[in-house]
Amino acid sequence: MKLQPHPDSKEITVTCAVITVSDTRTTETDKSGQLIQQLLLTANYAVGVYKIIKDEPAQIQAQIEFLGKSANIDALIFNGGTGIAPRDTTYDAIEKLLEKTLPGFGELFRFLSYQEIGSRAIASRAVAGIYKNKLIFSLPGSSNAVLLGMEKLILPELVHLVTQMQKQDPRLLH
């Protein structure tokens, strides 16, 4: 028997930024970035920003800090740079900025990946968390990994997670 979480009480519009981290991809060759956008739009989410940036920690962090100030963006979805090669710096750049982490995201992503690709899943450093009240997800750059992460983890929980982040702390309502 598959457990179903409680339904979200309200419909909200979620606007996402899609950022591909790559030294070689262009808008024409960025299949994973295009796939994320397509999946978001099909699920009735909005794409407010789409960018390709180099796998440079300073560029990744600058993008997070810039988008962290945007009132129009609820979630940032990165793809690429999550492996262990010397140029894979996305995890390191993002992890340093996260105010809260969602360890279950990476754990479940690697578990689901293991079911598809076996022990190679241990090399993935997929991560998720919160920065300045924005959700951040970081997926590997392969289209198969993007499809897995989006369909099994991100799309089913996006509204719930954004709703949880938007709740007011009752201690601050005096």
mmCIF file of C-alpha atoms in Angstrom:
data_model
loop_
_atom_site.group_PDB
_atom_site.id
_atom_site.type_symbol
_atom_site.label_atom_id
_atom_site.label_comp_id
_atom_site.label_asym_id
_atom_site.label_seq_id
_atom_site.Cartn_x
_atom_site.Cartn_y
_atom_site.Cartn_z
ATOM 1 C CA MET A 1 0.000 0.000 0.000
ATOM 2 C CA LYS A 2 1.452 3.334 -1.060
ATOM 3 C CA LEU A 3 1.066 6.126 1.472
ATOM 4 C CA GLN A 4 -0.287 9.434 0.241
ATOM 5 C CA PRO A 5 0.665 12.669 2.003
ATOM 6 C CA HIS A 6 -2.084 15.010 3.090
ATOM 7 C CA PRO A 7 -3.209 17.261 0.244
ATOM 8 C CA ASP A 8 -2.079 20.865 0.131
ATOM 9 C CA SER A 9 -4.880 23.127 1.257
ATOM 10 C CA LYS A 10 -4.515 25.847 -1.340
ATOM 11 C CA GLU A 11 -3.429 26.353 -4.891
ATOM 12 C CA ILE A 12 -0.526 28.721 -5.267
ATOM 13 C CA THR A 13 1.518 29.852 -8.218
ATOM 14 C CA VAL A 14 5.125 28.724 -7.966
ATOM 15 C CA THR A 15 7.710 30.490 -10.107
ATOM 16 C CA CYS A 16 11.043 28.794 -10.683
ATOM 17 C CA ALA A 17 14.466 29.748 -11.942
ATOM 18 C CA VAL A 18 16.198 27.088 -14.043
ATOM 19 C CA ILE A 19 19.988 27.309 -14.024
ATOM 20 C CA THR A 20 22.222 24.995 -16.000
ATOM 21 C CA VAL A 21 25.805 24.814 -14.762
ATOM 22 C CA SER A 22 28.074 23.877 -17.640
ATOM 23 C CA ASP A 23 31.272 24.969 -19.322
ATOM 24 C CA THR A 24 30.096 23.682 -22.714
ATOM 25 C CA ARG A 25 26.301 23.791 -23.088
ATOM 26 C CA THR A 26 24.444 26.430 -25.040
ATOM 27 C CA THR A 27 20.715 27.151 -25.158
ATOM 28 C CA GLU A 28 20.569 24.922 -28.246
ATOM 29 C CA THR A 29 22.388 21.965 -26.628
ATOM 30 C CA ASP A 30 21.023 22.265 -23.083
ATOM 31 C CA LYS A 31 18.630 19.310 -23.163
ATOM 32 C CA SER A 32 18.408 19.064 -19.363
ATOM 33 C CA GLY A 33 17.602 22.749 -18.861
ATOM 34 C CA GLN A 34 14.974 22.526 -21.601
ATOM 35 C CA LEU A 35 13.527 19.382 -20.002
ATOM 36 C CA ILE A 36 13.217 21.048 -16.585
ATOM 37 C CA GLN A 37 11.402 23.998 -18.147
ATOM 38 C CA GLN A 38 9.075 21.721 -20.116
ATOM 39 C CA LEU A 39 8.224 19.638 -17.032
ATOM 40 C CA LEU A 40 7.558 22.751 -14.937
ATOM 41 C CA LEU A 41 5.301 24.311 -17.556
ATOM 42 C CA THR A 42 3.410 21.053 -18.128
ATOM 43 C CA ALA A 43 2.763 20.880 -14.362
ATOM 44 C CA ASN A 44 1.443 24.485 -14.419
ATOM 45 C CA TYR A 45 4.430 26.090 -12.741
ATOM 46 C CA ALA A 46 6.013 29.261 -14.080
ATOM 47 C CA VAL A 47 9.584 29.669 -15.296
ATOM 48 C CA GLY A 48 10.717 33.174 -14.408
ATOM 49 C CA VAL A 49 14.416 32.812 -15.223
ATOM 50 C CA TYR A 50 16.500 30.497 -17.378
ATOM 51 C CA LYS A 51 20.283 30.802 -17.495
ATOM 52 C CA ILE A 52 23.376 28.830 -18.361
ATOM 53 C CA ILE A 53 26.400 29.675 -16.232
ATOM 54 C CA LYS A 54 29.949 28.349 -16.065
ATOM 55 C CA ASP A 55 30.898 25.784 -13.420
ATOM 56 C CA GLU A 56 32.622 28.414 -11.314
ATOM 57 C CA PRO A 57 31.749 28.639 -7.599
ATOM 58 C CA ALA A 58 31.741 32.457 -7.620
ATOM 59 C CA GLN A 59 29.274 32.540 -10.551
ATOM 60 C CA ILE A 60 27.020 29.940 -8.940
ATOM 61 C CA GLN A 61 26.965 31.774 -5.614
ATOM 62 C CA ALA A 62 26.436 35.164 -7.282
ATOM 63 C CA GLN A 63 23.433 33.737 -9.139
ATOM 64 C CA ILE A 64 21.961 32.365 -5.893
ATOM 65 C CA GLU A 65 22.522 35.652 -4.079
ATOM 66 C CA PHE A 66 20.996 37.655 -6.949
ATOM 67 C CA LEU A 67 17.926 35.408 -7.260
ATOM 68 C CA GLY A 68 17.621 35.284 -3.469
ATOM 69 C CA LYS A 69 16.637 38.966 -3.638
ATOM 70 C CA SER A 70 13.934 38.381 -6.268
ATOM 71 C CA ALA A 71 10.398 38.547 -4.912
ATOM 72 C CA ASN A 72 9.181 36.800 -8.085
ATOM 73 C CA ILE A 73 11.163 33.546 -7.672
ATOM 74 C CA ASP A 74 10.110 30.774 -5.259
ATOM 75 C CA ALA A 75 12.531 28.006 -6.238
ATOM 76 C CA LEU A 76 15.866 27.644 -8.009
ATOM 77 C CA ILE A 77 16.506 24.400 -9.864
ATOM 78 C CA PHE A 78 20.126 23.835 -10.839
ATOM 79 C CA ASN A 79 21.388 21.042 -13.063
ATOM 80 C CA GLY A 80 24.987 20.062 -13.683
ATOM 81 C CA GLY A 81 28.215 20.044 -11.714
ATOM 82 C CA THR A 82 27.131 17.625 -8.985
ATOM 83 C CA GLY A 83 29.660 14.868 -9.627
ATOM 84 C CA ILE A 84 33.175 14.452 -8.263
ATOM 85 C CA ALA A 85 35.262 15.591 -11.239
ATOM 86 C CA PRO A 86 37.559 18.543 -10.512
ATOM 87 C CA ARG A 87 35.255 20.945 -12.454
ATOM 88 C CA ASP A 88 32.128 19.777 -10.571
ATOM 89 C CA THR A 89 31.744 22.593 -8.049
ATOM 90 C CA THR A 90 27.978 23.152 -7.915
ATOM 91 C CA TYR A 91 27.445 21.194 -4.696
ATOM 92 C CA ASP A 92 30.296 22.960 -2.912
ATOM 93 C CA ALA A 93 29.101 26.418 -3.974
ATOM 94 C CA ILE A 94 25.456 25.802 -3.056
ATOM 95 C CA GLU A 95 26.034 23.907 0.182
ATOM 96 C CA LYS A 96 27.970 26.827 1.684
ATOM 97 C CA LEU A 97 24.996 29.179 1.225
ATOM 98 C CA LEU A 98 22.148 26.960 2.424
ATOM 99 C CA GLU A 99 20.474 28.184 5.612
ATOM 100 C CA LYS A 100 18.529 24.929 5.966
ATOM 101 C CA THR A 101 19.170 21.651 4.200
ATOM 102 C CA LEU A 102 16.708 19.028 3.040
ATOM 103 C CA PRO A 103 18.876 15.927 3.467
ATOM 104 C CA GLY A 104 16.041 13.658 2.384
ATOM 105 C CA PHE A 105 16.205 15.064 -1.139
ATOM 106 C CA GLY A 106 19.750 13.875 -1.796
ATOM 107 C CA GLU A 107 19.181 10.620 0.056
ATOM 108 C CA LEU A 108 16.033 9.782 -1.906
ATOM 109 C CA PHE A 109 17.549 10.936 -5.183
ATOM 110 C CA ARG A 110 20.533 8.611 -4.732
ATOM 111 C CA PHE A 111 18.212 5.756 -3.664
ATOM 112 C CA LEU A 112 16.055 6.198 -6.757
ATOM 113 C CA SER A 113 19.163 6.571 -8.937
ATOM 114 C CA TYR A 114 20.600 3.385 -7.479
ATOM 115 C CA GLN A 115 17.488 1.545 -8.655
ATOM 116 C CA GLU A 116 18.185 2.773 -12.203
ATOM 117 C CA ILE A 117 21.985 2.897 -12.518
ATOM 118 C CA GLY A 118 23.301 0.829 -9.637
ATOM 119 C CA SER A 119 26.268 1.726 -7.471
ATOM 120 C CA ARG A 120 27.319 4.662 -9.687
ATOM 121 C CA ALA A 121 24.624 6.628 -7.829
ATOM 122 C CA ILE A 122 27.090 7.170 -4.966
ATOM 123 C CA ALA A 123 28.943 9.739 -7.087
ATOM 124 C CA SER A 124 25.930 12.085 -7.177
ATOM 125 C CA ARG A 125 25.997 15.073 -4.869
ATOM 126 C CA ALA A 126 22.418 16.151 -5.509
ATOM 127 C CA VAL A 127 21.361 18.541 -2.752
ATOM 128 C CA ALA A 128 18.419 20.699 -1.710
ATOM 129 C CA GLY A 129 17.744 23.350 0.873
ATOM 130 C CA ILE A 130 16.668 26.892 1.575
ATOM 131 C CA TYR A 131 18.411 30.223 1.039
ATOM 132 C CA LYS A 132 16.657 33.539 1.786
ATOM 133 C CA ASN A 133 13.236 31.838 1.758
ATOM 134 C CA LYS A 134 13.900 30.282 -1.674
ATOM 135 C CA LEU A 135 13.966 26.557 -2.304
ATOM 136 C CA ILE A 136 17.120 25.365 -4.018
ATOM 137 C CA PHE A 137 17.421 22.021 -5.765
ATOM 138 C CA SER A 138 20.589 20.813 -7.446
ATOM 139 C CA LEU A 139 20.405 17.870 -9.838
ATOM 140 C CA PRO A 140 22.994 16.147 -11.994
ATOM 141 C CA GLY A 141 23.194 17.372 -15.580
ATOM 142 C CA SER A 142 22.084 14.200 -17.348
ATOM 143 C CA SER A 143 18.571 14.277 -18.771
ATOM 144 C CA ASN A 144 17.745 10.919 -17.162
ATOM 145 C CA ALA A 145 18.744 12.250 -13.739
ATOM 146 C CA VAL A 146 16.762 15.448 -14.313
ATOM 147 C CA LEU A 147 13.669 13.473 -15.321
ATOM 148 C CA LEU A 148 13.988 11.242 -12.260
ATOM 149 C CA GLY A 149 14.493 14.099 -9.818
ATOM 150 C CA MET A 150 11.766 16.278 -11.285
ATOM 151 C CA GLU A 151 9.075 13.594 -11.649
ATOM 152 C CA LYS A 152 9.709 11.663 -8.436
ATOM 153 C CA LEU A 153 10.769 14.389 -5.996
ATOM 154 C CA ILE A 154 10.514 18.026 -7.054
ATOM 155 C CA LEU A 155 7.202 18.284 -8.919
ATOM 156 C CA PRO A 156 5.175 16.298 -6.358
ATOM 157 C CA GLU A 157 6.440 18.421 -3.441
ATOM 158 C CA LEU A 158 7.010 21.896 -4.875
ATOM 159 C CA VAL A 159 3.695 23.444 -3.765
ATOM 160 C CA HIS A 160 3.897 21.844 -0.329
ATOM 161 C CA LEU A 161 7.457 23.010 0.305
ATOM 162 C CA VAL A 162 6.788 26.569 -0.886
ATOM 163 C CA THR A 163 3.628 26.691 1.259
ATOM 164 C CA GLN A 164 5.608 25.535 4.294
ATOM 165 C CA MET A 165 8.257 28.202 3.717
ATOM 166 C CA GLN A 166 5.619 30.922 3.437
ATOM 167 C CA LYS A 167 4.042 30.137 6.805
ATOM 168 C CA GLN A 168 4.494 32.895 9.354
ATOM 169 C CA ASP A 169 6.333 32.159 12.561
ATOM 170 C CA PRO A 170 3.665 32.707 15.280
ATOM 171 C CA ARG A 171 6.348 34.106 17.581
ATOM 172 C CA LEU A 172 6.773 37.021 15.169
ATOM 173 C CA LEU A 173 3.058 37.945 14.962
ATOM 174 C CA HIS A 174 2.755 39.975 18.175
#
